Short mmCIF file of C-alpha atoms in Angstrom, two decimals:
data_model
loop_
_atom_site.label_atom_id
_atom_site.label_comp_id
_atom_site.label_asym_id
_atom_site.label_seq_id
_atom_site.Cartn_x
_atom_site.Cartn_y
_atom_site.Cartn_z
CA UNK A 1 -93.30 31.24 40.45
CA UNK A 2 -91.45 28.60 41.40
CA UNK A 3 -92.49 26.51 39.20
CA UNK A 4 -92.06 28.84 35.89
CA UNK A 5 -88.47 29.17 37.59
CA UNK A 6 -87.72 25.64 37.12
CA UNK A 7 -89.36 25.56 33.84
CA UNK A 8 -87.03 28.53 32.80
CA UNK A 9 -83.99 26.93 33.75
CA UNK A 10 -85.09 23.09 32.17
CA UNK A 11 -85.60 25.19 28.97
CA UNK A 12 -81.69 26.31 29.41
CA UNK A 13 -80.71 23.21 30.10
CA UNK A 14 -81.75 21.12 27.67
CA UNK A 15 -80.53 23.70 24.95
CA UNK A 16 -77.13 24.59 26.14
CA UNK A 17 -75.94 20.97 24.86
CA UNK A 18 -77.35 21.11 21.88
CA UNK A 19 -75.83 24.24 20.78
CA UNK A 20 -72.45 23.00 22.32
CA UNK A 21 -72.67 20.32 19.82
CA UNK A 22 -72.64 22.37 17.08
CA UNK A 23 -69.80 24.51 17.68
CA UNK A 24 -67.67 21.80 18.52
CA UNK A 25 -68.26 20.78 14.97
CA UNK A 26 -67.86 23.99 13.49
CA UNK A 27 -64.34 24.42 15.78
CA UNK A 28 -63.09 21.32 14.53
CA UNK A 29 -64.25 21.45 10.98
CA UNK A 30 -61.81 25.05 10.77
CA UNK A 31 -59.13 23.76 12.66
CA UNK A 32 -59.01 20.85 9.80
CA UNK A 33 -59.22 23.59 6.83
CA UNK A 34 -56.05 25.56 8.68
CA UNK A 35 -54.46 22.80 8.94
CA UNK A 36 -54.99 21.95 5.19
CA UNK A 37 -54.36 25.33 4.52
CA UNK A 38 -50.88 25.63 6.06
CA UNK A 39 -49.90 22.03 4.63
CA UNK A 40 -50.37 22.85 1.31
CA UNK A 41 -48.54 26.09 1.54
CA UNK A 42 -45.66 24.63 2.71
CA UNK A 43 -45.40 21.95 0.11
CA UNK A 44 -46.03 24.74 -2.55
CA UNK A 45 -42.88 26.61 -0.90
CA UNK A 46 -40.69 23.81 -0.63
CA UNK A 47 -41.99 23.00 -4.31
CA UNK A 48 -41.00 26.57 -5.31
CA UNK A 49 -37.83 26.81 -3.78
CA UNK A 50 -36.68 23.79 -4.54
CA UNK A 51 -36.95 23.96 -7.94
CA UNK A 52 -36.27 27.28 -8.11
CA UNK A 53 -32.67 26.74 -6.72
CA UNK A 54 -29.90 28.27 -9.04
CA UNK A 55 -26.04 28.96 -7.35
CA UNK A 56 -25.39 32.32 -8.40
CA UNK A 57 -22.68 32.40 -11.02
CA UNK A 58 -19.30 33.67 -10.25
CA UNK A 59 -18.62 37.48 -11.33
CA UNK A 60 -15.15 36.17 -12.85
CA UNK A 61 -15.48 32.95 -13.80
CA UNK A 62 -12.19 30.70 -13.82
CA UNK A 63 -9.95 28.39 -16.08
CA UNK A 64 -8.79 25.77 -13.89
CA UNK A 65 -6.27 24.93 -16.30
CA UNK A 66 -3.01 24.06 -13.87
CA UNK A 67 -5.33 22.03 -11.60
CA UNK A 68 -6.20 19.91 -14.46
CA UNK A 69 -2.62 19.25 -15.90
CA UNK A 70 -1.87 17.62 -12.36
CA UNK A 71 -4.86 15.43 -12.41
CA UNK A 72 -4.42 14.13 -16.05
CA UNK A 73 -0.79 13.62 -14.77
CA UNK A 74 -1.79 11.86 -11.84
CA UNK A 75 -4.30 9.73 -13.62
CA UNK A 76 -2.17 8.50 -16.17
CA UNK A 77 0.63 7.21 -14.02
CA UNK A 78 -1.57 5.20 -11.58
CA UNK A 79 -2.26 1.82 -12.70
CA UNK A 80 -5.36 1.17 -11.13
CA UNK A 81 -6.65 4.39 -13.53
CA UNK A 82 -8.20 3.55 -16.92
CA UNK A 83 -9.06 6.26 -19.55
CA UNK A 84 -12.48 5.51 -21.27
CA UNK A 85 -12.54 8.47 -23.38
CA UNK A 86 -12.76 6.11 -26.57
CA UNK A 87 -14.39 3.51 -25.24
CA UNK A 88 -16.83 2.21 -27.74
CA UNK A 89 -20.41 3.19 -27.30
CA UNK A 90 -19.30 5.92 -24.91
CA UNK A 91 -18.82 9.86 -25.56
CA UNK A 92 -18.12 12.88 -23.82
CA UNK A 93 -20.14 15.73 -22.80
CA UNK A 94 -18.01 16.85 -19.27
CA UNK A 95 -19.98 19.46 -18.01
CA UNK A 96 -17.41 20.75 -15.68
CA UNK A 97 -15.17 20.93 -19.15
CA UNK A 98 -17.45 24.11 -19.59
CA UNK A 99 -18.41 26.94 -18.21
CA UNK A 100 -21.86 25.42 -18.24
CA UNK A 101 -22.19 24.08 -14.63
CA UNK A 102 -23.48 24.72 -11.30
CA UNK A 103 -20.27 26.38 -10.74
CA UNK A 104 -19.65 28.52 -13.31
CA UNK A 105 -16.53 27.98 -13.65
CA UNK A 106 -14.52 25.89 -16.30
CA UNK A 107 -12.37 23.18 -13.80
CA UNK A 108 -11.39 20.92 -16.06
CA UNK A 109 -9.99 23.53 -18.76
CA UNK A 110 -11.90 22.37 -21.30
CA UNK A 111 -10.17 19.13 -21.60
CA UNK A 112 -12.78 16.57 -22.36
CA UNK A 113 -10.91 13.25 -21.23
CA UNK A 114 -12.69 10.81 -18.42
CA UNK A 115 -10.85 8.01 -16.35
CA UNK A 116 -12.50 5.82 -13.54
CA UNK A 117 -10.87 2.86 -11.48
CA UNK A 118 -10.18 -0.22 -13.28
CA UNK A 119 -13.08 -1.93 -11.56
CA UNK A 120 -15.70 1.05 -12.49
CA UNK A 121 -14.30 0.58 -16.30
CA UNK A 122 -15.20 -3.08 -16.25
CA UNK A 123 -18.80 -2.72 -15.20
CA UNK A 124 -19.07 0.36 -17.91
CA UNK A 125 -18.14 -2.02 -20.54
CA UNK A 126 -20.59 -4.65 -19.27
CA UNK A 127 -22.80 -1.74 -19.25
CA UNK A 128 -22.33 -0.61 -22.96
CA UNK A 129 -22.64 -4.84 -24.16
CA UNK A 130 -26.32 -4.36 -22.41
CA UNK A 131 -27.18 -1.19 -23.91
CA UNK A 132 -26.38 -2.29 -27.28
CA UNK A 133 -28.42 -5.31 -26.77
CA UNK A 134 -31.37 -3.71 -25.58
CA UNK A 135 -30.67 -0.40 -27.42
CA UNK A 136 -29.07 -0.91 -30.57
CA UNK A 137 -27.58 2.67 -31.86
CA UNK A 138 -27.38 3.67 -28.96
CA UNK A 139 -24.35 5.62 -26.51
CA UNK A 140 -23.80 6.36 -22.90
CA UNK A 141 -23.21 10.13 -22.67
CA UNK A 142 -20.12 10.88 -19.88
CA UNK A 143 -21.66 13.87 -17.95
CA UNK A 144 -18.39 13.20 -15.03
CA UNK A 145 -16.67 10.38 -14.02
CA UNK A 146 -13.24 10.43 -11.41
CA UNK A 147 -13.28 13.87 -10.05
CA UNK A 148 -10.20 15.23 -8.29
CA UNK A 149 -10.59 17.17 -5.26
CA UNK A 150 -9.87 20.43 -6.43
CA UNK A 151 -13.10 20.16 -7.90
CA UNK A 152 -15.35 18.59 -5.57
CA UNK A 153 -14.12 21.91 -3.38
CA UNK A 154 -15.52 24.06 -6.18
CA UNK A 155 -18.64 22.29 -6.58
CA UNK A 156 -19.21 22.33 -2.63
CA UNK A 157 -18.36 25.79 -2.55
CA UNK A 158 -21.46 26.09 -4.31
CA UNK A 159 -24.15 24.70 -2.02
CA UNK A 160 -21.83 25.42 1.34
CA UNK A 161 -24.15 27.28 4.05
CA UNK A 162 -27.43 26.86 1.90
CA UNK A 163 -30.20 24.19 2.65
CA UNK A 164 -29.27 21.87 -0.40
CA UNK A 165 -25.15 21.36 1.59
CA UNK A 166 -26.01 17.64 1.36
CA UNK A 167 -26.22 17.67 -2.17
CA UNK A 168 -22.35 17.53 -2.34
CA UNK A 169 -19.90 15.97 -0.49
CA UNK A 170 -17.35 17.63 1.24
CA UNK A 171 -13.77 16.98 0.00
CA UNK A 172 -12.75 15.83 3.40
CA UNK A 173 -14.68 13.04 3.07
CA UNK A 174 -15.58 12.43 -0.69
CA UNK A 175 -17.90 11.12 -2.69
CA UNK A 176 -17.22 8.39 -4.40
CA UNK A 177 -16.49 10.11 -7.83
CA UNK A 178 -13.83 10.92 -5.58
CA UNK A 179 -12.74 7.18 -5.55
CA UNK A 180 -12.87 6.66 -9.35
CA UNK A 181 -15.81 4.68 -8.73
CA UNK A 182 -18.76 6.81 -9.88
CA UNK A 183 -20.39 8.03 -13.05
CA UNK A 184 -22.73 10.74 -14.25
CA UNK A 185 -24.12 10.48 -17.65
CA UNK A 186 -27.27 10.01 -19.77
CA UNK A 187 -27.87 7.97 -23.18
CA UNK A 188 -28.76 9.01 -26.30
CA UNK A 189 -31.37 7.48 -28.70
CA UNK A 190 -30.29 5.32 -32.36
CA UNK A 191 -30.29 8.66 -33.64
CA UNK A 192 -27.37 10.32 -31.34
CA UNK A 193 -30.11 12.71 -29.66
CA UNK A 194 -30.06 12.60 -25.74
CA UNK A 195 -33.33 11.18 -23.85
CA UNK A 196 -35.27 13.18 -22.22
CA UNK A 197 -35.34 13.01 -18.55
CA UNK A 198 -37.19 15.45 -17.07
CA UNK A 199 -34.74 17.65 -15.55
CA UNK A 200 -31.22 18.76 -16.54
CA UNK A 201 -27.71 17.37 -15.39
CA UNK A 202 -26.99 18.43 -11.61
CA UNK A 203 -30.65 19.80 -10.85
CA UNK A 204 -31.54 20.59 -7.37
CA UNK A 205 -35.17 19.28 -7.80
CA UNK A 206 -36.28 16.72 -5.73
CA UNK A 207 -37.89 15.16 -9.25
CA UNK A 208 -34.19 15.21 -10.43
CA UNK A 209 -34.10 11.63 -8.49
CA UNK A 210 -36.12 8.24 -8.45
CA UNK A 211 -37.33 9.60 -4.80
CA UNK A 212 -39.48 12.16 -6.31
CA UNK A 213 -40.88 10.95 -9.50
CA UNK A 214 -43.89 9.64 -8.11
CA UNK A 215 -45.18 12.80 -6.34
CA UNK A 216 -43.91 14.45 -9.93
CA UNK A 217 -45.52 12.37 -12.48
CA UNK A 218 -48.64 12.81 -10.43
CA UNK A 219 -48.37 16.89 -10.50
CA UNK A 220 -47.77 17.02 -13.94
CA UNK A 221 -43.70 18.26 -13.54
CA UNK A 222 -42.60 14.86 -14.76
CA UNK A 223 -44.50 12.79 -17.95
CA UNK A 224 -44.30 8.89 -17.98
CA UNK A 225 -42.03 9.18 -21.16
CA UNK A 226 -39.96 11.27 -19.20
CA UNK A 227 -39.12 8.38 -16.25
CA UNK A 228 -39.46 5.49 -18.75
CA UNK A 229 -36.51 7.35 -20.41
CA UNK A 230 -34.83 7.26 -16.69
CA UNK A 231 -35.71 3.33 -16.17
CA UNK A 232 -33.94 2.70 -19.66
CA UNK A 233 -30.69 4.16 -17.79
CA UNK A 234 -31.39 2.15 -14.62
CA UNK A 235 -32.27 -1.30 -16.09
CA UNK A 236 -28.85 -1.25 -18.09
CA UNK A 237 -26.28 0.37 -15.78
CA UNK A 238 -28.32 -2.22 -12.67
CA UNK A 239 -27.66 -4.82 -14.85
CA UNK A 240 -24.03 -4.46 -15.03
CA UNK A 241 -23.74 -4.00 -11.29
CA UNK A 242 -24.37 -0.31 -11.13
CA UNK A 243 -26.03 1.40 -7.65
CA UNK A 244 -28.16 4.43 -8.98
CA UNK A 245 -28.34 7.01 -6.25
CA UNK A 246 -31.96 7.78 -5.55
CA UNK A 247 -31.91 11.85 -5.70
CA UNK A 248 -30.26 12.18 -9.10
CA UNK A 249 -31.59 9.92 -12.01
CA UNK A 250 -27.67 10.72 -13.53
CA UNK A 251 -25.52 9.62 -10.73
CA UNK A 252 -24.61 5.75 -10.28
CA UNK A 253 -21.56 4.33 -8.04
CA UNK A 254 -19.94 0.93 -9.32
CA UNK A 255 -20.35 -0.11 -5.26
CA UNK A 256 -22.25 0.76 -2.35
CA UNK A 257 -20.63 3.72 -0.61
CA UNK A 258 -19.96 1.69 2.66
CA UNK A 259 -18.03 -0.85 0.82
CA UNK A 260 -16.00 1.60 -1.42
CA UNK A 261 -14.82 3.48 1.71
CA UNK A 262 -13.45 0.25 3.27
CA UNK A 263 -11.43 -1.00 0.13
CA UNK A 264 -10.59 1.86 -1.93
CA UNK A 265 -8.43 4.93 -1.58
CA UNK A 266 -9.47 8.28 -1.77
CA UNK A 267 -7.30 10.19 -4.58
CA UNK A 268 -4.76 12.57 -2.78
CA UNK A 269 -5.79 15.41 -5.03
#
């Protein structure tokens, strides 16, 4: 008896371990699918709702109209102000010109005139001697250039309280289309027609910027045609001494924002 009891309990013993082994595995090999499982669906959420983000529009949608008389006026009688409306391989499409804008409102009154800081207008016409080197026929398509503050208000009024807040600067402290010293625009083929770049002027996408193209040209969102189109914008407005800012393939500043903020004004409205 004795002995069958200690054969009995060898049997247990030399089992139990065995089948511990195994459900360890098992255990582990879940607890790696749920964690899979929950990455993915978070980076299909932020995916979703990231490109899914649209302001809502206004229900009355306004003219800006007095706003904009001031600017012009203001822009015009400062000296350090130059108007590249005409410049030569340059034209205007100013979004916020139209009701066609994250805003939804028209805050420039439809006036389709653009003026940047003296220093910003140099490096655009270094910019536009490039392009029509490398891109004969080309133009450089003015999306928004110096934007008074009246505006920058509207267009933070947009993302104010939602996740995408950093998107736009606040008025208080600017951005530096604030300063005069930053452009939005695209560029058009010999042919007048704008390249395609993947996503739309002032998209909240994180493939809207050079940060996210990778992780979009692998999914499929973005083709190769698409960011080659981008790189096009990049090598020319780099190569007269532009900074592209990384979440929005449109957006360059004429300096780095550090340096901007230590030698330029802000405008005063």
């Amino acid at each position: 008896m004795m002995c069958n009891v200690k054969c009995v309990k060898g049997n247990n013993t030399s089992h139990i371990p065995h089948f511990s082994f195994h459900i360890d595995i098992l255990v582990g090999l879940m607890f790696r699918i749920l964690l899979t499982v929950l990455f993915l669906g978070v980076m299909a959420f932020a995916h979703e709702t990231d490109s899914l983000f649209v302001p809502p529009k206004p229900d009355k949608p306004l003219r800006y109209c007095s706003s904009v008389k001031k600017w012009i006026e203001f822009a015009m009688a400062d000296s350090n102000m130059v108007e590249i409306t005409r410049l030569k391989g340059v034209r205007m499409d100013l979004r916020y010109a139209t009701f066609n804008n994250v805003t939804g409102h028209d805050l420039y009154c439809g006036v389709q005139r653009a003026f940047v800081h003296k220093d910003a207008a140099a490096k655009l016409r270094k910019a536009v001697k490039i392009m029509e080197r490398e891109m004969p026929g080309s133009e450089l398509v003015i999306f928004d250039a110096s934007r008074p503050l009246y505006a920058q208000e509207a267009l933070r009024k947009t993302v104010r309280g939602t996740p995408y807040s950093a998107y736009v600067s606040s008025p208080a402290t600017g951005g530096l289309h604030n300063f005069g010293l930053a452009l939005d625009l695209g560029i058009t083929d010999a042919d007048g027609n704008l390249l395609d770049m993947g996503t739309d002027f002032d998209s909240f996408e994180r493939c809207a910027g050079e940060v996210g193209e990778a992780e979009a040209l692998k999914s499929g969102r973005l083709t190769q045609e698409q960011v080659d189109n981008r790189n096009k914008l990049r090598k020319i407005m780099r190569g007269a001494g532009w900074v592209p800012l990384g979440s929005e393939w449109w957006h360059f500043n004429a300096y780095p924002s550090k340096y901007v903020r230590e030698n330029y004004p802000k405008f005063p409205l």
